[in-house]
């Protein structure tokens, strides 16, 4: 029930009609009997500044941020937490009495999803595909968790090289290096993690050689639609364990909820709401 004291939360992006975040967060608020509501706010780029001001004037307590605003919101914030500094992108903002604090829960969401599925990246050798915002978030979390080695492969090599430059000094005990596609097959690796959008169309593969040539134990794709991308199909056919992006989507939301409310999120309730929204 919406009352005179109901607190406002939401998501800003453009478009936002497809988002499952309202389903997850409203289910969480209801289950914990928190007097709050979460709404989608479709904000075009030219209205971003006024929308950020509205967070203060309307006392909106927290928002998620999605495409195309994840980097553009940064100049409007008062403080950035470390994950946002590492990724150069913000997906969650908390309004502390007019002070806007930005963070990025994608990396934490990824690690929590791994743990929930029974995996730890500790001492693993990982091939990370892609060098965009998601890759940065995941790279920082993997390095923090004690991954042994991270090989970066990206269509645009310079972007992968930039990641090595940005991260290696922060994580001196983790080997972080770029890799050419021609030598991918000679790598000794345990996991592949795809952070590129390749596979969303249900047909394309992010690497052009058969993964059966590697002795992998896990292949992760952060794509969740389709639930089984061609890369995951190939891995599954080889008997390799697979994980899609639904867990990361859930747990970035769980971490955002906890960042706002400073209390444990009802993970199972949020997972059910997400499943209903995605349609599985
Ligand atoms: P996100 O925030 O989801 O990481 P992003 O920052 O736009 O999105 O990054 C997209 C990633 O997918 C990049 O690594 C991009 O490669 P480039 O750096 O070469 O652009 C990768 N990507 C997108 N489309 C691709 C394609 N068709 N083939 C290979 N890589 C692709």
mmCIF file of C-alpha atoms and ligand atoms in Angstrom:
data_model
loop_
_atom_site.group_PDB
_atom_site.id
_atom_site.type_symbol
_atom_site.label_atom_id
_atom_site.label_comp_id
_atom_site.label_asym_id
_atom_site.label_seq_id
_atom_site.Cartn_x
_atom_site.Cartn_y
_atom_site.Cartn_z
ATOM 1 C CA UNK A 1 0.000 0.000 0.000
ATOM 2 C CA UNK A 2 1.366 3.397 -0.991
ATOM 3 C CA UNK A 3 1.069 5.920 1.861
ATOM 4 C CA UNK A 4 2.306 9.401 2.692
ATOM 5 C CA UNK A 5 5.570 7.941 3.968
ATOM 6 C CA UNK A 6 6.348 5.540 1.111
ATOM 7 C CA UNK A 7 9.971 5.886 -0.024
ATOM 8 C CA UNK A 8 10.837 5.991 -3.715
ATOM 9 C CA UNK A 9 13.410 3.878 -5.554
ATOM 10 C CA UNK A 10 13.779 3.191 -9.249
ATOM 11 C CA UNK A 11 15.838 2.649 -12.360
ATOM 12 C CA UNK A 12 16.938 5.305 -14.831
ATOM 13 C CA UNK A 13 17.770 4.316 -18.373
ATOM 14 C CA UNK A 14 16.543 4.568 -21.941
ATOM 15 C CA UNK A 15 14.786 2.359 -22.784
ATOM 16 C CA UNK A 16 13.648 0.750 -19.516
ATOM 17 C CA UNK A 17 10.430 -0.993 -20.545
ATOM 18 C CA UNK A 18 12.140 -4.409 -20.618
ATOM 19 C CA UNK A 19 13.715 -4.238 -17.137
ATOM 20 C CA UNK A 20 13.055 -6.893 -14.484
ATOM 21 C CA UNK A 21 14.480 -4.755 -11.671
ATOM 22 C CA UNK A 22 11.045 -3.391 -10.547
ATOM 23 C CA UNK A 23 9.768 -6.981 -10.174
ATOM 24 C CA UNK A 24 12.776 -8.002 -8.071
ATOM 25 C CA UNK A 25 12.927 -4.951 -5.811
ATOM 26 C CA UNK A 26 9.189 -4.519 -5.231
ATOM 27 C CA UNK A 27 8.979 -8.210 -4.264
ATOM 28 C CA UNK A 28 11.869 -7.639 -1.838
ATOM 29 C CA UNK A 29 10.288 -4.526 -0.287
ATOM 30 C CA UNK A 30 6.962 -6.317 0.141
ATOM 31 C CA UNK A 31 8.461 -9.413 1.684
ATOM 32 C CA UNK A 32 10.427 -7.371 4.251
ATOM 33 C CA UNK A 33 7.438 -5.032 4.810
ATOM 34 C CA UNK A 34 9.531 -2.012 3.865
ATOM 35 C CA UNK A 35 7.344 0.989 3.003
ATOM 36 C CA UNK A 36 8.940 1.635 -0.398
ATOM 37 C CA UNK A 37 8.208 1.316 -4.085
ATOM 38 C CA UNK A 38 10.532 0.882 -7.090
ATOM 39 C CA UNK A 39 9.613 2.443 -10.447
ATOM 40 C CA UNK A 40 11.052 2.533 -13.984
ATOM 41 C CA UNK A 41 12.107 6.043 -15.068
ATOM 42 C CA UNK A 42 12.674 6.411 -18.800
ATOM 43 C CA UNK A 43 15.257 9.206 -18.976
ATOM 44 C CA UNK A 44 16.573 10.390 -22.332
ATOM 45 C CA UNK A 45 20.197 11.622 -22.454
ATOM 46 C CA UNK A 46 19.132 15.292 -22.678
ATOM 47 C CA UNK A 47 17.142 14.920 -19.439
ATOM 48 C CA UNK A 48 19.844 13.180 -17.437
ATOM 49 C CA UNK A 49 20.944 16.335 -15.558
ATOM 50 C CA UNK A 50 17.403 17.212 -14.477
ATOM 51 C CA UNK A 51 16.718 13.583 -13.539
ATOM 52 C CA UNK A 52 19.813 13.571 -11.309
ATOM 53 C CA UNK A 53 18.629 16.798 -9.670
ATOM 54 C CA UNK A 54 15.209 15.171 -9.180
ATOM 55 C CA UNK A 55 16.833 12.410 -7.119
ATOM 56 C CA UNK A 56 17.550 15.124 -4.557
ATOM 57 C CA UNK A 57 14.432 17.280 -4.961
ATOM 58 C CA UNK A 58 12.020 14.323 -4.884
ATOM 59 C CA UNK A 59 14.118 12.561 -2.238
ATOM 60 C CA UNK A 60 14.355 9.386 -4.263
ATOM 61 C CA UNK A 61 16.329 7.097 -1.946
ATOM 62 C CA UNK A 62 18.122 5.032 -4.546
ATOM 63 C CA UNK A 63 18.250 4.142 -8.218
ATOM 64 C CA UNK A 64 19.780 1.638 -10.528
ATOM 65 C CA UNK A 65 21.367 3.074 -13.646
ATOM 66 C CA UNK A 66 21.351 1.365 -16.996
ATOM 67 C CA UNK A 67 22.158 1.996 -20.673
ATOM 68 C CA UNK A 68 23.001 4.672 -21.810
ATOM 69 C CA UNK A 69 23.726 6.491 -18.517
ATOM 70 C CA UNK A 70 26.203 4.252 -16.644
ATOM 71 C CA UNK A 71 29.217 6.493 -17.259
ATOM 72 C CA UNK A 72 27.358 9.759 -17.907
ATOM 73 C CA UNK A 73 25.952 9.919 -14.343
ATOM 74 C CA UNK A 74 29.415 10.073 -12.764
ATOM 75 C CA UNK A 75 29.865 13.885 -12.915
ATOM 76 C CA UNK A 76 26.571 14.315 -11.032
ATOM 77 C CA UNK A 77 27.647 12.220 -8.029
ATOM 78 C CA UNK A 78 29.211 13.340 -4.734
ATOM 79 C CA UNK A 79 31.115 10.134 -4.075
ATOM 80 C CA UNK A 80 32.170 6.992 -5.940
ATOM 81 C CA UNK A 81 32.808 3.676 -4.213
ATOM 82 C CA UNK A 82 35.786 1.574 -5.296
ATOM 83 C CA UNK A 83 33.924 -0.829 -7.648
ATOM 84 C CA UNK A 84 32.623 2.149 -9.614
ATOM 85 C CA UNK A 85 36.107 3.655 -9.779
ATOM 86 C CA UNK A 86 37.502 0.353 -11.076
ATOM 87 C CA UNK A 87 34.820 -0.082 -13.722
ATOM 88 C CA UNK A 88 34.408 3.562 -14.660
ATOM 89 C CA UNK A 89 30.666 2.939 -14.600
ATOM 90 C CA UNK A 90 27.876 3.232 -12.039
ATOM 91 C CA UNK A 91 24.860 0.925 -11.877
ATOM 92 C CA UNK A 92 23.580 1.866 -8.409
ATOM 93 C CA UNK A 93 23.176 5.199 -6.599
ATOM 94 C CA UNK A 94 22.191 5.783 -2.968
ATOM 95 C CA UNK A 95 20.828 9.130 -1.854
ATOM 96 C CA UNK A 96 22.196 9.798 1.646
ATOM 97 C CA UNK A 97 20.218 12.909 2.608
ATOM 98 C CA UNK A 98 21.044 14.676 -0.633
ATOM 99 C CA UNK A 99 24.511 13.188 -0.993
ATOM 100 C CA UNK A 100 24.595 10.901 -4.051
ATOM 101 C CA UNK A 101 26.911 7.895 -3.705
ATOM 102 C CA UNK A 102 27.587 5.724 -6.749
ATOM 103 C CA UNK A 103 28.765 2.158 -6.875
ATOM 104 C CA UNK A 104 28.820 -0.750 -9.286
ATOM 105 C CA UNK A 105 27.371 -4.076 -8.145
ATOM 106 C CA UNK A 106 28.030 -6.036 -11.365
ATOM 107 C CA UNK A 107 31.327 -7.541 -10.189
ATOM 108 C CA UNK A 108 29.987 -8.439 -6.772
ATOM 109 C CA UNK A 109 26.855 -9.822 -8.428
ATOM 110 C CA UNK A 110 29.009 -11.993 -10.655
ATOM 111 C CA UNK A 111 31.020 -13.400 -7.748
ATOM 112 C CA UNK A 112 27.912 -13.991 -5.619
ATOM 113 C CA UNK A 113 26.315 -15.840 -8.550
ATOM 114 C CA UNK A 114 29.420 -18.013 -8.887
ATOM 115 C CA UNK A 115 29.353 -18.822 -5.174
ATOM 116 C CA UNK A 116 25.616 -19.526 -5.223
ATOM 117 C CA UNK A 117 26.269 -22.062 -7.989
ATOM 118 C CA UNK A 118 29.070 -23.634 -5.926
ATOM 119 C CA UNK A 119 32.124 -22.185 -7.713
ATOM 120 C CA UNK A 120 35.075 -20.143 -6.549
ATOM 121 C CA UNK A 121 37.535 -18.453 -8.877
ATOM 122 C CA UNK A 122 40.354 -18.843 -6.344
ATOM 123 C CA UNK A 123 43.496 -20.244 -8.003
ATOM 124 C CA UNK A 124 41.707 -20.595 -11.354
ATOM 125 C CA UNK A 125 43.153 -19.648 -14.732
ATOM 126 C CA UNK A 126 40.497 -17.727 -16.624
ATOM 127 C CA UNK A 127 40.031 -16.611 -20.213
ATOM 128 C CA UNK A 128 37.949 -13.425 -20.086
ATOM 129 C CA UNK A 129 36.293 -12.479 -23.376
ATOM 130 C CA UNK A 130 35.543 -8.770 -23.870
ATOM 131 C CA UNK A 131 36.969 -5.526 -22.505
ATOM 132 C CA UNK A 132 33.905 -3.360 -21.872
ATOM 133 C CA UNK A 133 32.242 -2.265 -18.638
ATOM 134 C CA UNK A 134 31.113 -5.762 -17.635
ATOM 135 C CA UNK A 135 34.569 -7.165 -18.253
ATOM 136 C CA UNK A 136 36.128 -4.474 -16.044
ATOM 137 C CA UNK A 137 33.688 -5.189 -13.215
ATOM 138 C CA UNK A 138 34.260 -8.942 -13.423
ATOM 139 C CA UNK A 139 38.031 -8.610 -13.795
ATOM 140 C CA UNK A 140 38.282 -6.564 -10.586
ATOM 141 C CA UNK A 141 36.147 -9.058 -8.659
ATOM 142 C CA UNK A 142 38.050 -12.072 -9.957
ATOM 143 C CA UNK A 143 41.382 -10.472 -9.080
ATOM 144 C CA UNK A 144 40.109 -9.568 -5.607
ATOM 145 C CA UNK A 145 38.991 -13.143 -5.038
ATOM 146 C CA UNK A 146 42.415 -14.572 -5.826
ATOM 147 C CA UNK A 147 42.121 -15.843 -9.378
ATOM 148 C CA UNK A 148 45.539 -17.171 -10.413
ATOM 149 C CA UNK A 149 45.715 -15.804 -13.965
ATOM 150 C CA UNK A 150 43.427 -13.810 -16.233
ATOM 151 C CA UNK A 151 43.878 -13.828 -20.025
ATOM 152 C CA UNK A 152 42.000 -11.070 -21.819
ATOM 153 C CA UNK A 153 40.786 -11.508 -25.358
ATOM 154 C CA UNK A 154 38.901 -8.725 -27.121
ATOM 155 C CA UNK A 155 38.035 -7.859 -30.730
ATOM 156 C CA UNK A 156 39.734 -4.501 -30.194
ATOM 157 C CA UNK A 157 43.122 -5.391 -28.716
ATOM 158 C CA UNK A 158 43.901 -1.863 -27.487
ATOM 159 C CA UNK A 159 40.909 -1.945 -25.144
ATOM 160 C CA UNK A 160 42.140 -5.184 -23.590
ATOM 161 C CA UNK A 161 45.622 -3.672 -23.258
ATOM 162 C CA UNK A 162 44.085 -0.685 -21.474
ATOM 163 C CA UNK A 163 42.497 -3.044 -18.925
ATOM 164 C CA UNK A 164 45.868 -4.663 -18.197
ATOM 165 C CA UNK A 165 47.325 -1.187 -17.732
ATOM 166 C CA UNK A 166 44.510 -0.108 -15.406
ATOM 167 C CA UNK A 167 44.371 -3.247 -13.270
ATOM 168 C CA UNK A 168 47.762 -4.962 -13.055
ATOM 169 C CA UNK A 169 49.264 -2.506 -10.562
ATOM 170 C CA UNK A 170 46.225 -2.864 -8.261
ATOM 171 C CA UNK A 171 46.518 -6.658 -8.223
ATOM 172 C CA UNK A 172 50.246 -7.487 -8.394
ATOM 173 C CA UNK A 173 49.761 -11.121 -7.314
ATOM 174 C CA UNK A 174 47.407 -11.904 -10.200
ATOM 175 C CA UNK A 175 48.806 -12.424 -13.674
ATOM 176 C CA UNK A 176 46.717 -10.290 -16.059
ATOM 177 C CA UNK A 177 47.638 -10.322 -19.750
ATOM 178 C CA UNK A 178 46.115 -9.880 -23.187
ATOM 179 C CA UNK A 179 46.112 -12.773 -25.597
ATOM 180 C CA UNK A 180 45.908 -13.102 -29.387
ATOM 181 C CA UNK A 181 43.294 -15.400 -30.858
ATOM 182 C CA UNK A 182 46.015 -17.334 -32.705
ATOM 183 C CA UNK A 183 47.461 -18.638 -29.422
ATOM 184 C CA UNK A 184 44.195 -19.166 -27.525
ATOM 185 C CA UNK A 185 44.342 -22.881 -28.258
ATOM 186 C CA UNK A 186 47.692 -23.281 -26.551
ATOM 187 C CA UNK A 187 46.473 -21.831 -23.253
ATOM 188 C CA UNK A 188 46.189 -23.836 -20.105
ATOM 189 C CA UNK A 189 42.952 -22.520 -18.631
ATOM 190 C CA UNK A 190 40.148 -23.709 -16.354
ATOM 191 C CA UNK A 191 37.325 -21.322 -17.171
ATOM 192 C CA UNK A 192 36.029 -19.159 -20.022
ATOM 193 C CA UNK A 193 33.874 -16.152 -19.134
ATOM 194 C CA UNK A 194 32.124 -14.352 -21.989
ATOM 195 C CA UNK A 195 31.285 -10.711 -21.271
ATOM 196 C CA UNK A 196 30.726 -9.706 -24.898
ATOM 197 C CA UNK A 197 27.280 -9.438 -26.438
ATOM 198 C CA UNK A 198 28.198 -12.095 -29.007
ATOM 199 C CA UNK A 199 25.668 -14.932 -28.733
ATOM 200 C CA UNK A 200 22.646 -12.799 -27.885
ATOM 201 C CA UNK A 201 21.341 -13.479 -31.367
ATOM 202 C CA UNK A 202 21.433 -17.216 -30.664
ATOM 203 C CA UNK A 203 23.841 -17.998 -33.497
ATOM 204 C CA UNK A 204 27.267 -16.363 -33.082
ATOM 205 C CA UNK A 205 30.261 -17.558 -31.076
ATOM 206 C CA UNK A 206 32.724 -15.169 -29.387
ATOM 207 C CA UNK A 207 35.726 -17.367 -30.273
ATOM 208 C CA UNK A 208 36.320 -19.146 -33.514
ATOM 209 C CA UNK A 209 37.935 -22.397 -32.408
ATOM 210 C CA UNK A 210 36.334 -25.453 -30.771
ATOM 211 C CA UNK A 211 36.535 -25.239 -26.991
ATOM 212 C CA UNK A 212 37.006 -29.010 -26.867
ATOM 213 C CA UNK A 213 40.692 -28.201 -27.477
ATOM 214 C CA UNK A 214 40.915 -26.744 -23.960
ATOM 215 C CA UNK A 215 40.619 -28.695 -20.722
ATOM 216 C CA UNK A 216 37.905 -26.516 -19.256
ATOM 217 C CA UNK A 217 35.819 -27.139 -16.164
ATOM 218 C CA UNK A 218 33.399 -24.203 -16.483
ATOM 219 C CA UNK A 219 32.090 -21.843 -19.155
ATOM 220 C CA UNK A 220 30.157 -18.749 -18.076
ATOM 221 C CA UNK A 221 28.200 -16.411 -20.320
ATOM 222 C CA UNK A 222 26.805 -13.232 -18.782
ATOM 223 C CA UNK A 223 24.058 -13.260 -21.422
ATOM 224 C CA UNK A 224 20.752 -14.562 -20.014
ATOM 225 C CA UNK A 225 18.596 -14.257 -23.127
ATOM 226 C CA UNK A 226 18.810 -16.726 -24.757
ATOM 227 C CA UNK A 227 19.391 -18.795 -21.596
ATOM 228 C CA UNK A 228 21.790 -21.093 -23.456
ATOM 229 C CA UNK A 229 23.975 -19.247 -25.948
ATOM 230 C CA UNK A 230 25.840 -21.082 -28.721
ATOM 231 C CA UNK A 231 28.996 -20.911 -26.549
ATOM 232 C CA UNK A 232 27.167 -22.565 -23.644
ATOM 233 C CA UNK A 233 25.639 -25.129 -26.027
ATOM 234 C CA UNK A 234 29.096 -26.043 -27.264
ATOM 235 C CA UNK A 235 30.439 -26.340 -23.719
ATOM 236 C CA UNK A 236 27.496 -28.381 -22.517
ATOM 237 C CA UNK A 237 27.878 -30.780 -25.429
ATOM 238 C CA UNK A 238 31.464 -31.371 -24.261
ATOM 239 C CA UNK A 239 30.295 -32.159 -20.739
ATOM 240 C CA UNK A 240 31.676 -28.874 -19.384
ATOM 241 C CA UNK A 241 29.657 -27.155 -16.625
ATOM 242 C CA UNK A 242 27.875 -23.987 -17.742
ATOM 243 C CA UNK A 243 26.401 -20.897 -16.099
ATOM 244 C CA UNK A 244 24.396 -18.144 -17.798
ATOM 245 C CA UNK A 245 23.904 -14.519 -16.758
ATOM 246 C CA UNK A 246 20.663 -14.889 -14.807
ATOM 247 C CA UNK A 247 22.497 -15.390 -11.511
ATOM 248 C CA UNK A 248 24.594 -12.271 -12.086
ATOM 249 C CA UNK A 249 21.450 -10.283 -12.922
ATOM 250 C CA UNK A 250 19.824 -11.473 -9.703
ATOM 251 C CA UNK A 251 22.827 -10.872 -7.475
ATOM 252 C CA UNK A 252 23.704 -7.413 -8.836
ATOM 253 C CA UNK A 253 20.156 -6.556 -7.751
ATOM 254 C CA UNK A 254 20.634 -8.239 -4.375
ATOM 255 C CA UNK A 255 23.841 -6.261 -3.810
ATOM 256 C CA UNK A 256 22.081 -3.017 -4.868
ATOM 257 C CA UNK A 257 19.206 -3.687 -2.459
ATOM 258 C CA UNK A 258 21.689 -4.203 0.364
ATOM 259 C CA UNK A 259 23.621 -1.061 -0.619
ATOM 260 C CA UNK A 260 20.393 0.955 -0.284
ATOM 261 C CA UNK A 261 18.756 -0.637 2.742
ATOM 262 C CA UNK A 262 21.873 -1.793 4.644
ATOM 263 C CA UNK A 263 20.098 -5.050 5.427
ATOM 264 C CA UNK A 264 20.231 -8.582 3.960
ATOM 265 C CA UNK A 265 18.098 -8.963 0.845
ATOM 266 C CA UNK A 266 15.487 -11.738 0.557
ATOM 267 C CA UNK A 267 17.414 -13.536 -2.178
ATOM 268 C CA UNK A 268 14.947 -16.396 -2.777
ATOM 269 C CA UNK A 269 12.022 -13.957 -3.141
ATOM 270 C CA UNK A 270 14.000 -11.825 -5.589
ATOM 271 C CA UNK A 271 15.038 -14.937 -7.541
ATOM 272 C CA UNK A 272 11.399 -16.046 -7.882
ATOM 273 C CA UNK A 273 10.348 -12.568 -9.033
ATOM 274 C CA UNK A 274 13.160 -12.502 -11.595
ATOM 275 C CA UNK A 275 12.219 -15.948 -12.944
ATOM 276 C CA UNK A 276 8.589 -14.846 -13.330
ATOM 277 C CA UNK A 277 9.686 -11.655 -15.110
ATOM 278 C CA UNK A 278 12.111 -13.397 -17.471
ATOM 279 C CA UNK A 279 9.520 -16.078 -18.071
ATOM 280 C CA UNK A 280 11.175 -19.242 -16.793
HETATM 281 P P1 LIG B 1 29.230 -3.965 -21.406
HETATM 282 O O1 LIG B 1 28.991 -2.792 -20.517
HETATM 283 O O2 LIG B 1 28.059 -4.930 -21.446
HETATM 284 O O3 LIG B 1 30.513 -4.658 -21.134
HETATM 285 P P2 LIG B 1 30.431 -2.602 -23.612
HETATM 286 O O4 LIG B 1 31.199 -1.792 -22.642
HETATM 287 O O5 LIG B 1 29.781 -1.917 -24.775
HETATM 288 O O6 LIG B 1 29.250 -3.390 -22.889
HETATM 289 O O7 LIG B 1 31.394 -3.782 -24.150
HETATM 290 C C1 LIG B 1 30.986 -4.673 -25.130
HETATM 291 C C2 LIG B 1 32.062 -5.733 -25.337
HETATM 292 O O8 LIG B 1 31.566 -6.678 -26.292
HETATM 293 C C3 LIG B 1 33.353 -5.186 -25.905
HETATM 294 O O9 LIG B 1 34.429 -5.988 -25.436
HETATM 295 C C4 LIG B 1 33.149 -5.374 -27.415
HETATM 296 O O10 LIG B 1 34.339 -5.487 -28.154
HETATM 297 P P3 LIG B 1 35.091 -4.152 -28.728
HETATM 298 O O11 LIG B 1 35.859 -3.584 -27.564
HETATM 299 O O12 LIG B 1 35.975 -4.681 -29.804
HETATM 300 O O13 LIG B 1 34.005 -3.236 -29.222
HETATM 301 C C5 LIG B 1 32.464 -6.715 -27.417
HETATM 302 N N1 LIG B 1 31.696 -6.914 -28.646
HETATM 303 C C6 LIG B 1 30.509 -6.348 -28.963
HETATM 304 N N2 LIG B 1 30.097 -6.772 -30.187
HETATM 305 C C7 LIG B 1 31.053 -7.632 -30.634
HETATM 306 C C8 LIG B 1 31.219 -8.423 -31.810
HETATM 307 N N3 LIG B 1 30.299 -8.424 -32.779
HETATM 308 N N4 LIG B 1 32.315 -9.184 -31.928
HETATM 309 C C9 LIG B 1 33.256 -9.222 -30.930
HETATM 310 N N5 LIG B 1 33.165 -8.494 -29.790
HETATM 311 C C10 LIG B 1 32.080 -7.716 -29.645
#
